[in-house]
Amino acid sequence: MSEVVVAGAYGGPEVLSVIDVTVPEPGPGQVRIAVRAAGVNPFDQKVYSGAFGTDPANLPLRLGAEAAGVVTAVGADATGPAGRVEVGDEVIAYRASGAYAAELVVPAASVVPKPAGLSWEQAGGLMAAGATAVHVLEAIGLSKDESVLIHGAAGGVGLTAVQLAVARGATVLATASPARHDLLRDLGAIPIAYGPGLADRVRAAAPEGVHAAADLVGTDEAVDVSVELVADRSRIATIAGFARGAQAGIKLLGGAPGADPGTDVRAAARLQLTEAAEAGRLRVLVADTYPLSEAAAAHRQIMTGHTSGKIVLVP
């Protein structure tokens, strides 16, 4: 038996609970993982909020998409992107359906080796935000010596996007509250406070102009300022402001209707991210950890939209 977090109804975090389920033996092409940490992402909350429908036949809903742990059993032909998966391997699984669990069976194709230098909590929170960040930077075509405006730079996706953009040799203009500016500066970005006058502050910081922009928060300000400052709308993308972004004619990325899911890009990003983390070019910042039994509290925190780094569940 394994403890798993489920949503027993549609609604807010109060519908979350922990139940026991039987974990099957892995079949062909599958592996079983003893989970050490599972990342919490805003999308997880949307799953049970009713944003994607409220069919009672789908209840209870298991949650989570990324986890890190130790392989405890393997099925036949259990091969992942980095090769054969063996019992005892320390791994990261993404996408891993139902990752809020103590034990999990996943396709071996979703498993990559865990970088030795990462803690379990860091490894459990690396992939979803990291793959999204890679997708965003690819979508806007960011290159060396260009400037990019990243809105919501202190969140889970933003902190990764900032580091990856800096590693590409770009000048990163990063919006965040002043309390996060020292952190962003430490990561190599030029921090800029959001709010009235944002466009003028960006112009002052980048007098030669802005080549591309990424909206990671979904505010009208983020979309409007990006459109104002970036001449080519194909080089502006949003992962959250879908209605306003569609009106503005910019790229929509993610799981919303009409958005580009970037399936292949995000899958390929997994080994890029582990290599960058192993080499020390990418830091995974963990804001807080919670036990599975406190998943509702973790979701209340992430719903504030003001976390700096990843929220992680630990079985």
Tab-separated table of C-alpha atoms in Angstrom:
chain	number	residue	atom	x	y	z
A	1	MET	CA	0.000	0.000	0.000
A	2	SER	CA	1.056	3.571	-0.671
A	3	GLU	CA	-0.191	6.894	0.633
A	4	VAL	CA	-1.383	9.177	-2.175
A	5	VAL	CA	-2.966	12.617	-2.248
A	6	VAL	CA	-6.345	12.843	-3.975
A	7	ALA	CA	-9.036	15.425	-4.592
A	8	GLY	CA	-12.310	13.832	-3.538
A	9	ALA	CA	-14.372	16.643	-5.067
A	10	TYR	CA	-13.938	19.744	-7.197
A	11	GLY	CA	-13.157	22.957	-5.361
A	12	GLY	CA	-10.357	24.435	-3.294
A	13	PRO	CA	-7.541	22.862	-1.264
A	14	GLU	CA	-10.044	21.722	1.357
A	15	VAL	CA	-11.048	18.839	-0.976
A	16	LEU	CA	-7.580	17.245	-0.718
A	17	SER	CA	-6.931	14.205	1.450
A	18	VAL	CA	-4.518	11.280	1.777
A	19	ILE	CA	-5.688	7.721	1.065
A	20	ASP	CA	-3.975	4.336	0.803
A	21	VAL	CA	-3.824	2.551	-2.540
A	22	THR	CA	-2.298	-0.692	-3.735
A	23	VAL	CA	0.797	-0.190	-5.868
A	24	PRO	CA	1.053	-2.742	-8.690
A	25	GLU	CA	4.193	-4.457	-9.871
A	26	PRO	CA	5.695	-2.647	-12.863
A	27	GLY	CA	4.764	-4.066	-16.230
A	28	PRO	CA	6.832	-4.042	-19.420
A	29	GLY	CA	8.505	-0.685	-19.910
A	30	GLN	CA	7.614	0.469	-16.391
A	31	VAL	CA	9.454	1.103	-13.119
A	32	ARG	CA	8.352	1.475	-9.502
A	33	ILE	CA	9.769	4.344	-7.470
A	34	ALA	CA	9.912	4.980	-3.744
A	35	VAL	CA	9.222	8.714	-3.829
A	36	ARG	CA	11.457	10.998	-1.809
A	37	ALA	CA	10.004	14.316	-3.010
A	38	ALA	CA	7.279	15.542	-5.370
A	39	GLY	CA	7.042	19.021	-6.870
A	40	VAL	CA	3.914	21.148	-6.435
A	41	ASN	CA	2.884	23.254	-9.431
A	42	PRO	CA	0.051	25.733	-10.104
A	43	PHE	CA	-1.353	23.389	-12.749
A	44	ASP	CA	-1.959	20.760	-10.064
A	45	GLN	CA	-4.449	23.055	-8.349
A	46	LYS	CA	-6.260	23.764	-11.603
A	47	VAL	CA	-6.870	20.033	-12.112
A	48	TYR	CA	-9.334	19.854	-9.219
A	49	SER	CA	-10.523	23.477	-9.308
A	50	GLY	CA	-13.010	22.717	-12.067
A	51	ALA	CA	-11.062	24.698	-14.671
A	52	PHE	CA	-10.958	21.635	-16.932
A	53	GLY	CA	-14.433	20.327	-16.168
A	54	THR	CA	-16.248	18.789	-13.211
A	55	ASP	CA	-17.141	15.279	-14.348
A	56	PRO	CA	-17.827	13.304	-11.128
A	57	ALA	CA	-16.807	10.109	-12.921
A	58	ASN	CA	-13.175	11.314	-12.763
A	59	LEU	CA	-13.168	11.516	-8.969
A	60	PRO	CA	-11.142	10.950	-6.906
A	61	LEU	CA	-8.396	12.743	-8.800
A	62	ARG	CA	-4.750	11.918	-8.166
A	63	LEU	CA	-2.425	14.872	-8.416
A	64	GLY	CA	1.137	15.731	-9.361
A	65	ALA	CA	3.385	15.380	-12.383
A	66	GLU	CA	6.985	15.271	-11.101
A	67	ALA	CA	8.796	13.261	-8.463
A	68	ALA	CA	12.253	12.118	-7.424
A	69	GLY	CA	13.067	8.841	-5.706
A	70	VAL	CA	14.717	5.448	-5.752
A	71	VAL	CA	13.794	2.676	-8.201
A	72	THR	CA	12.540	-0.370	-6.275
A	73	ALA	CA	11.399	-2.615	-9.158
A	74	VAL	CA	11.610	-2.680	-12.948
A	75	GLY	CA	9.595	-4.360	-15.659
A	76	ALA	CA	10.931	-5.878	-18.857
A	77	ASP	CA	12.603	-3.462	-21.263
A	78	ALA	CA	12.688	-0.640	-18.726
A	79	THR	CA	14.690	1.882	-20.722
A	80	GLY	CA	14.628	5.644	-20.221
A	81	PRO	CA	16.094	8.579	-22.158
A	82	ALA	CA	19.505	7.945	-20.555
A	83	GLY	CA	19.448	4.169	-21.001
A	84	ARG	CA	18.502	1.101	-18.977
A	85	VAL	CA	16.860	1.781	-15.595
A	86	GLU	CA	17.936	-0.515	-12.723
A	87	VAL	CA	16.760	-1.209	-9.177
A	88	GLY	CA	18.527	1.178	-6.807
A	89	ASP	CA	18.855	4.007	-9.345
A	90	GLU	CA	18.194	7.488	-8.004
A	91	VAL	CA	15.929	9.106	-10.553
A	92	ILE	CA	13.612	11.957	-11.460
A	93	ALA	CA	10.292	11.108	-13.094
A	94	TYR	CA	8.515	13.600	-15.370
A	95	ARG	CA	5.816	13.385	-16.499
A	96	ALA	CA	4.706	11.187	-13.639
A	97	SER	CA	0.940	11.033	-13.294
A	98	GLY	CA	-0.184	10.976	-9.648
A	99	ALA	CA	3.241	11.982	-8.326
A	100	TYR	CA	1.911	13.074	-4.915
A	101	ALA	CA	2.555	9.622	-3.496
A	102	ALA	CA	4.864	7.573	-1.328
A	103	GLU	CA	5.312	4.999	-4.083
A	104	LEU	CA	4.656	5.257	-7.791
A	105	VAL	CA	4.693	3.176	-10.984
A	106	VAL	CA	5.662	5.175	-14.078
A	107	PRO	CA	6.828	4.522	-17.628
A	108	ALA	CA	10.586	4.086	-17.765
A	109	ALA	CA	10.495	6.581	-20.647
A	110	SER	CA	9.643	9.288	-18.095
A	111	VAL	CA	12.679	8.575	-15.891
A	112	VAL	CA	16.080	10.278	-15.989
A	113	PRO	CA	19.026	9.993	-13.566
A	114	LYS	CA	18.994	12.332	-10.578
A	115	PRO	CA	22.017	14.663	-10.468
A	116	ALA	CA	24.149	13.684	-7.497
A	117	GLY	CA	24.566	17.283	-6.420
A	118	LEU	CA	20.837	17.899	-5.938
A	119	SER	CA	18.954	17.186	-2.727
A	120	TRP	CA	15.795	15.113	-3.021
A	121	GLU	CA	13.719	18.261	-2.580
A	122	GLN	CA	15.585	20.066	-5.359
A	123	ALA	CA	15.334	17.059	-7.666
A	124	GLY	CA	11.617	16.701	-7.000
A	125	GLY	CA	11.033	20.302	-8.040
A	126	LEU	CA	13.340	20.534	-11.043
A	127	MET	CA	11.424	19.282	-14.035
A	128	ALA	CA	8.006	20.879	-14.433
A	129	ALA	CA	9.244	24.434	-13.981
A	130	GLY	CA	12.482	23.657	-15.788
A	131	ALA	CA	10.864	22.122	-18.853
A	132	THR	CA	8.441	25.040	-19.036
A	133	ALA	CA	11.325	27.503	-18.867
A	134	VAL	CA	13.156	25.722	-21.679
A	135	HIS	CA	9.971	25.723	-23.779
A	136	VAL	CA	9.513	29.463	-23.246
A	137	LEU	CA	13.076	30.353	-24.222
A	138	GLU	CA	12.891	28.150	-27.306
A	139	ALA	CA	9.534	29.621	-28.315
A	140	ILE	CA	10.815	33.195	-28.194
A	141	GLY	CA	14.045	32.209	-29.969
A	142	LEU	CA	16.379	33.741	-27.404
A	143	SER	CA	20.010	33.974	-28.515
A	144	LYS	CA	23.319	35.199	-27.155
A	145	ASP	CA	23.731	38.975	-26.806
A	146	GLU	CA	19.987	39.622	-26.944
A	147	SER	CA	17.862	41.148	-24.204
A	148	VAL	CA	14.796	39.445	-22.768
A	149	LEU	CA	12.104	40.738	-20.426
A	150	ILE	CA	10.905	38.039	-18.009
A	151	HIS	CA	7.753	38.845	-16.046
A	152	GLY	CA	7.312	36.946	-12.786
A	153	ALA	CA	11.012	36.166	-12.598
A	154	ALA	CA	11.022	35.132	-8.931
A	155	GLY	CA	8.572	32.237	-9.296
A	156	GLY	CA	9.479	28.606	-9.935
A	157	VAL	CA	9.503	28.911	-13.733
A	158	GLY	CA	10.957	32.409	-13.625
A	159	LEU	CA	14.011	31.564	-11.542
A	160	THR	CA	14.883	28.740	-13.914
A	161	ALA	CA	14.227	30.843	-17.016
A	162	VAL	CA	16.463	33.607	-15.670
A	163	GLN	CA	19.369	31.217	-15.125
A	164	LEU	CA	18.990	29.492	-18.483
A	165	ALA	CA	18.746	32.835	-20.293
A	166	VAL	CA	21.854	34.138	-18.533
A	167	ALA	CA	23.652	30.917	-19.485
A	168	ARG	CA	22.745	31.602	-23.128
A	169	GLY	CA	24.550	34.930	-22.894
A	170	ALA	CA	21.414	37.081	-22.860
A	171	THR	CA	20.763	40.249	-20.887
A	172	VAL	CA	17.861	39.412	-18.577
A	173	LEU	CA	15.440	42.096	-17.403
A	174	ALA	CA	13.543	40.443	-14.561
A	175	THR	CA	10.362	41.833	-13.006
A	176	ALA	CA	9.641	41.024	-9.370
A	177	SER	CA	8.823	42.670	-6.069
A	178	PRO	CA	11.768	44.577	-4.554
A	179	ALA	CA	12.148	41.904	-1.859
A	180	ARG	CA	13.332	39.475	-4.578
A	181	HIS	CA	15.746	41.821	-6.331
A	182	ASP	CA	18.882	40.732	-4.490
A	183	LEU	CA	18.215	37.102	-5.409
A	184	LEU	CA	17.651	37.938	-9.073
A	185	ARG	CA	20.751	40.103	-9.152
A	186	ASP	CA	22.726	37.209	-7.676
A	187	LEU	CA	21.486	35.003	-10.539
A	188	GLY	CA	22.778	37.469	-13.120
A	189	ALA	CA	19.597	39.385	-13.973
A	190	ILE	CA	18.744	43.087	-13.884
A	191	PRO	CA	15.786	43.246	-11.452
A	192	ILE	CA	12.951	45.669	-12.161
A	193	ALA	CA	9.924	46.377	-9.961
A	194	TYR	CA	6.568	45.726	-11.592
A	195	GLY	CA	3.696	48.204	-11.314
A	196	PRO	CA	2.889	51.594	-12.855
A	197	GLY	CA	5.738	52.929	-14.969
A	198	LEU	CA	7.154	49.462	-15.734
A	199	ALA	CA	7.718	50.161	-19.439
A	200	ASP	CA	9.745	53.281	-18.665
A	201	ARG	CA	11.851	51.425	-16.097
A	202	VAL	CA	12.594	48.698	-18.640
A	203	ARG	CA	13.578	51.284	-21.260
A	204	ALA	CA	15.947	52.897	-18.781
A	205	ALA	CA	17.537	49.533	-17.995
A	206	ALA	CA	17.757	48.504	-21.667
A	207	PRO	CA	18.196	51.673	-23.738
A	208	GLU	CA	19.086	49.629	-26.826
A	209	GLY	CA	15.713	47.885	-26.750
A	210	VAL	CA	14.189	44.538	-25.828
A	211	HIS	CA	14.330	41.640	-28.275
A	212	ALA	CA	11.932	39.171	-26.625
A	213	ALA	CA	9.622	38.792	-23.643
A	214	ALA	CA	8.133	36.017	-21.517
A	215	ASP	CA	4.998	36.450	-19.420
A	216	LEU	CA	5.047	33.945	-16.565
A	217	VAL	CA	2.376	35.612	-14.404
A	218	GLY	CA	-0.610	36.244	-16.694
A	219	THR	CA	-1.283	39.884	-15.838
A	220	ASP	CA	-2.528	42.478	-18.300
A	221	GLU	CA	0.502	44.576	-17.379
A	222	ALA	CA	2.904	41.810	-18.414
A	223	VAL	CA	1.252	41.340	-21.803
A	224	ASP	CA	0.712	45.046	-22.502
A	225	VAL	CA	4.259	46.083	-21.588
A	226	SER	CA	5.720	43.223	-23.611
A	227	VAL	CA	3.730	44.233	-26.692
A	228	GLU	CA	4.744	47.844	-26.187
A	229	LEU	CA	8.460	47.085	-25.970
A	230	VAL	CA	9.020	44.105	-28.296
A	231	ALA	CA	8.526	44.849	-31.987
A	232	ASP	CA	8.062	41.245	-33.134
A	233	ARG	CA	5.048	39.647	-31.437
A	234	SER	CA	6.236	36.184	-32.454
A	235	ARG	CA	8.988	36.723	-29.885
A	236	ILE	CA	6.571	37.225	-27.000
A	237	ALA	CA	5.088	34.239	-25.162
A	238	THR	CA	2.807	33.683	-22.192
A	239	ILE	CA	2.218	30.613	-20.042
A	240	ALA	CA	-0.622	32.170	-18.043
A	241	GLY	CA	-2.301	35.162	-19.737
A	242	PHE	CA	-4.110	33.180	-22.383
A	243	ALA	CA	-7.161	35.397	-23.004
A	244	ARG	CA	-5.185	38.630	-23.119
A	245	GLY	CA	-2.361	36.935	-25.005
A	246	ALA	CA	-4.711	35.650	-27.695
A	247	GLN	CA	-6.106	39.145	-28.158
A	248	ALA	CA	-2.579	40.538	-28.473
A	249	GLY	CA	-1.485	37.901	-30.995
A	250	ILE	CA	1.419	36.516	-28.978
A	251	LYS	CA	2.430	32.891	-28.443
A	252	LEU	CA	0.397	30.831	-25.976
A	253	LEU	CA	2.317	27.993	-24.318
A	254	GLY	CA	1.096	25.168	-22.102
A	255	GLY	CA	-2.068	23.170	-21.577
A	256	ALA	CA	-4.758	25.764	-22.321
A	257	PRO	CA	-7.019	25.384	-25.393
A	258	GLY	CA	-5.178	26.674	-28.437
A	259	ALA	CA	-1.822	26.785	-26.683
A	260	ASP	CA	1.317	24.991	-27.846
A	261	PRO	CA	2.005	22.190	-25.335
A	262	GLY	CA	5.608	21.871	-26.500
A	263	THR	CA	5.553	18.135	-25.842
A	264	ASP	CA	8.743	17.289	-27.713
A	265	VAL	CA	10.649	20.348	-26.471
A	266	ARG	CA	9.741	19.640	-22.858
A	267	ALA	CA	10.640	15.974	-23.146
A	268	ALA	CA	14.031	16.817	-24.624
A	269	ALA	CA	14.564	19.409	-21.881
A	270	ARG	CA	14.837	16.753	-19.156
A	271	LEU	CA	18.406	15.703	-19.903
A	272	GLN	CA	19.377	19.311	-20.634
A	273	LEU	CA	18.172	20.297	-17.177
A	274	THR	CA	19.880	17.459	-15.317
A	275	GLU	CA	23.129	18.188	-17.151
A	276	ALA	CA	22.920	21.898	-16.298
A	277	ALA	CA	22.161	21.108	-12.647
A	278	GLU	CA	24.989	18.558	-12.465
A	279	ALA	CA	27.409	21.092	-13.937
A	280	GLY	CA	26.369	23.766	-11.454
A	281	ARG	CA	24.900	26.098	-14.078
A	282	LEU	CA	21.381	25.725	-12.669
A	283	ARG	CA	20.315	26.153	-9.049
A	284	VAL	CA	16.995	24.750	-7.900
A	285	LEU	CA	15.614	27.016	-5.198
A	286	VAL	CA	13.153	25.360	-2.824
A	287	ALA	CA	10.834	27.775	-1.045
A	288	ASP	CA	9.204	25.290	1.336
A	289	THR	CA	8.463	21.622	1.964
A	290	TYR	CA	5.361	19.908	3.347
A	291	PRO	CA	4.464	16.307	4.207
A	292	LEU	CA	1.864	14.622	1.989
A	293	SER	CA	-0.684	15.061	4.771
A	294	GLU	CA	-0.344	18.842	4.435
A	295	ALA	CA	-0.830	19.026	0.666
A	296	ALA	CA	-3.739	21.433	1.168
A	297	ALA	CA	-1.446	23.871	3.001
A	298	ALA	CA	1.114	23.572	0.200
A	299	HIS	CA	-1.583	24.441	-2.327
A	300	ARG	CA	-2.780	27.408	-0.313
A	301	GLN	CA	0.765	28.728	-0.332
A	302	ILE	CA	1.290	28.287	-4.049
A	303	MET	CA	-2.093	29.894	-4.789
A	304	THR	CA	-0.847	33.160	-3.253
A	305	GLY	CA	1.376	33.596	-6.300
A	306	HIS	CA	4.150	34.989	-4.125
A	307	THR	CA	6.419	32.018	-3.524
A	308	SER	CA	10.044	32.388	-4.515
A	309	GLY	CA	11.166	28.982	-5.706
A	310	LYS	CA	9.543	25.566	-5.571
A	311	ILE	CA	7.067	24.063	-3.128
A	312	VAL	CA	7.765	20.370	-2.540
A	313	LEU	CA	5.899	17.504	-0.859
A	314	VAL	CA	7.925	14.935	1.075
A	315	PRO	CA	6.369	11.514	1.873
